[in-house]
mmCIF file of C-alpha atoms in Angstrom:
data_model
loop_
_atom_site.group_PDB
_atom_site.id
_atom_site.type_symbol
_atom_site.label_atom_id
_atom_site.label_comp_id
_atom_site.label_asym_id
_atom_site.label_seq_id
_atom_site.Cartn_x
_atom_site.Cartn_y
_atom_site.Cartn_z
ATOM 1 C CA MET A 1 17.952 19.543 7.040
ATOM 2 C CA VAL A 2 19.611 16.455 9.038
ATOM 3 C CA LYS A 3 17.245 16.075 11.106
ATOM 4 C CA TYR A 4 14.729 16.039 8.764
ATOM 5 C CA PHE A 5 16.359 13.448 6.906
ATOM 6 C CA ASN A 6 17.163 11.135 9.340
ATOM 7 C CA VAL A 7 13.421 10.614 11.747
ATOM 8 C CA VAL A 8 12.025 9.540 7.756
ATOM 9 C CA LYS A 9 15.002 7.409 7.915
ATOM 10 C CA SER A 10 14.069 6.038 12.180
ATOM 11 C CA GLU A 11 10.392 6.412 11.473
ATOM 12 C CA ILE A 12 10.649 3.671 8.014
ATOM 13 C CA LYS A 13 12.751 2.114 9.752
ATOM 14 C CA PHE A 14 10.321 1.544 13.553
ATOM 15 C CA GLU A 15 7.698 0.962 10.826
ATOM 16 C CA ILE A 16 8.594 -1.499 9.161
ATOM 17 C CA VAL A 17 10.344 -3.688 12.198
ATOM 18 C CA LEU A 18 7.233 -3.366 14.032
ATOM 19 C CA TYR A 19 5.155 -4.379 11.323
ATOM 20 C CA PHE A 20 7.031 -7.600 10.255
ATOM 21 C CA GLN A 21 7.727 -8.610 14.328
ATOM 22 C CA ASN A 22 4.515 -9.890 14.431
ATOM 23 C CA MET A 23 5.044 -12.870 11.942
ATOM 24 C CA VAL A 24 1.208 -13.888 12.424
ATOM 25 C CA ALA A 25 -0.399 -11.452 10.523
ATOM 26 C CA VAL A 26 2.095 -10.808 7.557
ATOM 27 C CA ILE A 27 1.774 -14.340 6.943
ATOM 28 C CA THR A 28 -2.142 -13.602 7.132
ATOM 29 C CA ASP A 29 -2.016 -10.443 5.661
ATOM 30 C CA LEU A 30 -0.242 -12.038 2.033
ATOM 31 C CA ILE A 31 -2.431 -15.186 2.272
ATOM 32 C CA VAL A 32 -5.640 -12.979 2.020
ATOM 33 C CA PHE A 33 -4.549 -10.188 -0.325
ATOM 34 C CA SER A 34 -3.154 -13.147 -2.806
ATOM 35 C CA LEU A 35 -6.333 -15.241 -2.614
ATOM 36 C CA ILE A 36 -9.035 -12.921 -2.607
ATOM 37 C CA PHE A 37 -6.958 -11.788 -5.463
ATOM 38 C CA LEU A 38 -6.452 -14.960 -6.941
ATOM 39 C CA ALA A 39 -9.813 -15.762 -6.321
ATOM 40 C CA PHE A 40 -10.190 -12.858 -8.633
ATOM 41 C CA VAL A 41 -8.422 -14.259 -11.712
ATOM 42 C CA LEU A 42 -9.542 -16.954 -11.114
ATOM 43 C CA LEU A 43 -13.662 -15.781 -11.228
ATOM 44 C CA ASN A 44 -12.850 -13.320 -14.530
ATOM 45 C CA SER A 45 -13.507 -10.257 -12.810
ATOM 46 C CA GLY A 46 -12.513 -8.572 -15.047
ATOM 47 C CA MET A 47 -15.220 -9.396 -17.533
ATOM 48 C CA SER A 48 -17.554 -7.108 -16.517
ATOM 49 C CA LEU A 49 -15.091 -4.218 -17.169
ATOM 50 C CA ALA A 50 -14.602 -5.380 -20.097
ATOM 51 C CA ASN A 51 -17.878 -4.512 -21.062
ATOM 52 C CA THR A 52 -19.177 -1.471 -18.737
ATOM 53 C CA TYR A 53 -15.479 0.213 -20.475
ATOM 54 C CA ASN A 54 -16.373 -0.769 -23.604
ATOM 55 C CA ILE A 55 -12.525 -2.078 -23.818
ATOM 56 C CA ASP A 56 -10.556 -5.328 -25.242
ATOM 57 C CA ILE A 57 -11.142 -8.577 -22.178
ATOM 58 C CA GLN A 58 -6.819 -8.092 -22.032
ATOM 59 C CA TYR A 59 -7.116 -4.558 -20.886
ATOM 60 C CA SER A 60 -10.152 -5.425 -18.212
ATOM 61 C CA LYS A 61 -7.181 -7.278 -16.460
ATOM 62 C CA VAL A 62 -5.090 -3.892 -16.299
ATOM 63 C CA LEU A 63 -7.805 -2.588 -14.367
ATOM 64 C CA LEU A 64 -8.129 -4.861 -12.077
ATOM 65 C CA PHE A 65 -5.176 -4.909 -11.284
ATOM 66 C CA MET A 66 -4.715 -1.479 -11.066
ATOM 67 C CA GLY A 67 -8.194 -1.186 -9.138
ATOM 68 C CA TYR A 68 -6.642 -3.546 -6.351
ATOM 69 C CA PHE A 69 -2.951 -2.732 -6.318
ATOM 70 C CA VAL A 70 -4.863 0.819 -5.112
ATOM 71 C CA TRP A 71 -7.780 -0.520 -3.326
ATOM 72 C CA THR A 72 -4.458 -2.268 -0.848
ATOM 73 C CA PHE A 73 -2.335 0.364 -0.755
ATOM 74 C CA SER A 74 -5.806 2.764 0.390
ATOM 75 C CA SER A 75 -7.113 0.301 2.945
ATOM 76 C CA ARG A 76 -3.668 0.356 4.128
ATOM 77 C CA ALA A 77 -3.285 4.763 4.143
ATOM 78 C CA LEU A 78 -6.048 5.708 6.073
ATOM 79 C CA THR A 79 -5.888 2.490 8.664
ATOM 80 C CA CYS A 80 -2.433 3.599 9.238
ATOM 81 C CA ILE A 81 -2.806 6.988 10.027
ATOM 82 C CA SER A 82 -6.325 6.752 11.844
ATOM 83 C CA ALA A 83 -5.060 3.812 13.958
ATOM 84 C CA GLU A 84 -1.713 5.688 14.468
ATOM 85 C CA LEU A 85 -3.454 8.643 15.570
ATOM 86 C CA ASN A 86 -6.237 6.202 17.721
ATOM 87 C CA PHE A 87 -3.595 4.591 20.163
ATOM 88 C CA GLU A 88 -1.046 7.651 20.703
ATOM 89 C CA ALA A 89 -4.300 10.263 21.718
ATOM 90 C CA SER A 90 -5.848 7.142 23.793
ATOM 91 C CA ASN A 91 -2.230 6.039 25.339
ATOM 92 C CA GLY A 92 -0.743 9.885 26.475
ATOM 93 C CA TYR A 93 1.494 9.662 23.344
ATOM 94 C CA LEU A 94 -0.126 12.553 21.345
ATOM 95 C CA PHE A 95 0.915 14.809 23.702
ATOM 96 C CA SER A 96 4.970 14.831 23.481
ATOM 97 C CA LYS A 97 4.566 14.354 19.347
ATOM 98 C CA LEU A 98 2.867 17.324 19.084
ATOM 99 C CA THR A 99 5.467 19.272 20.770
ATOM 100 C CA SER A 100 8.325 18.008 19.019
ATOM 101 C CA ILE A 101 10.446 20.186 17.460
ATOM 102 C CA LEU A 102 9.529 18.289 14.499
ATOM 103 C CA PRO A 103 6.076 19.329 12.831
ATOM 104 C CA ILE A 104 2.987 15.902 13.687
ATOM 105 C CA GLN A 105 2.454 16.467 9.735
ATOM 106 C CA PHE A 106 5.910 15.374 9.236
ATOM 107 C CA LEU A 107 6.433 12.540 11.626
ATOM 108 C CA TYR A 108 3.306 11.157 10.032
ATOM 109 C CA PHE A 109 3.840 11.414 7.055
ATOM 110 C CA ALA A 110 7.558 9.065 7.294
ATOM 111 C CA LYS A 111 5.240 6.624 9.729
ATOM 112 C CA PHE A 112 2.478 6.064 6.570
ATOM 113 C CA ILE A 113 6.152 6.191 3.938
ATOM 114 C CA GLY A 114 7.290 3.416 6.531
ATOM 115 C CA ALA A 115 3.835 1.621 6.394
ATOM 116 C CA LEU A 116 2.970 1.731 2.265
ATOM 117 C CA PHE A 117 6.993 -0.002 2.205
ATOM 118 C CA SER A 118 5.747 -2.612 4.079
ATOM 119 C CA GLN A 119 2.349 -2.837 2.400
ATOM 120 C CA LEU A 120 4.499 -3.407 -1.322
ATOM 121 C CA VAL A 121 6.033 -6.373 0.127
ATOM 122 C CA ILE A 122 3.361 -8.088 1.164
ATOM 123 C CA MET A 123 2.109 -7.242 -2.320
ATOM 124 C CA MET A 124 5.422 -8.749 -4.096
ATOM 125 C CA PRO A 125 2.957 -12.320 -4.460
ATOM 126 C CA VAL A 126 -0.193 -10.273 -5.632
ATOM 127 C CA ILE A 127 1.858 -9.273 -8.164
ATOM 128 C CA LEU A 128 3.650 -12.340 -8.903
ATOM 129 C CA ILE A 129 0.243 -13.863 -8.993
ATOM 130 C CA ALA A 130 -0.606 -11.516 -12.282
ATOM 131 C CA PHE A 131 2.102 -12.301 -13.835
ATOM 132 C CA ILE A 132 2.109 -16.308 -14.173
ATOM 133 C CA PHE A 133 -1.421 -16.273 -14.865
ATOM 134 C CA TRP A 134 -1.825 -13.085 -17.586
ATOM 135 C CA PRO A 135 1.471 -13.563 -18.775
ATOM 136 C CA THR A 136 0.382 -11.907 -21.655
ATOM 137 C CA PRO A 137 1.478 -8.115 -22.500
ATOM 138 C CA PRO A 138 -1.444 -6.535 -20.584
ATOM 139 C CA ILE A 139 0.369 -6.698 -17.317
ATOM 140 C CA ASN A 140 3.818 -5.395 -17.606
ATOM 141 C CA ILE A 141 6.878 -3.717 -15.998
ATOM 142 C CA THR A 142 5.247 -0.249 -17.803
ATOM 143 C CA SER A 143 1.778 -1.408 -16.143
ATOM 144 C CA ILE A 144 2.711 -1.675 -12.967
ATOM 145 C CA LEU A 145 4.926 1.919 -12.968
ATOM 146 C CA ALA A 146 1.690 3.804 -14.557
ATOM 147 C CA ILE A 147 -0.398 1.732 -11.346
ATOM 148 C CA GLY A 148 3.058 3.310 -8.675
ATOM 149 C CA PHE A 149 2.590 7.006 -10.097
ATOM 150 C CA ILE A 150 -1.178 6.647 -9.498
ATOM 151 C CA VAL A 151 -1.272 5.072 -6.424
ATOM 152 C CA VAL A 152 1.420 7.422 -5.107
ATOM 153 C CA VAL A 153 -1.105 10.780 -6.331
ATOM 154 C CA ASP A 154 -3.615 8.548 -4.865
ATOM 155 C CA LEU A 155 -1.824 8.397 -1.737
ATOM 156 C CA ILE A 156 -1.170 12.116 -1.751
ATOM 157 C CA GLY A 157 -4.591 12.855 -1.627
ATOM 158 C CA MET A 158 -5.468 11.075 0.812
ATOM 159 C CA TYR A 159 -2.921 11.771 3.013
ATOM 160 C CA GLY A 160 -4.004 15.247 2.583
ATOM 161 C CA ILE A 161 -1.783 17.316 0.975
#
């Protein structure tokens, strides 16, 4: 059990350190994800959600925020695992993971968790933008926790569990 915990801890640490070593990619992700969400906010993109689902405009903002949050984490989850498999298969590292004493699913799940932690850091400015532009009650800590639960369930399904 200790070796499983150590592997998870090491893979999470390695993934975060590796991601933040490339500061150009981190800054670009921060800018792109923040600007896309800011454009959604400033262009009142949630208005069509209010009409479609026949809800109040304030709650359509919550739906917009939830959709954007789930979309960013889902795209990161898909990219993380598929890019890692492709890289390791093309460079000959996949065989060493297949012959490891730990299951390969566990090794990739630890890497997956590390990628999600780094994505959470990237999404902090988006959460800040939501609080600044929508200070009314729909975007609050409770809605963020609900979104977090939805994202976890969604990502576990995408991972294949």
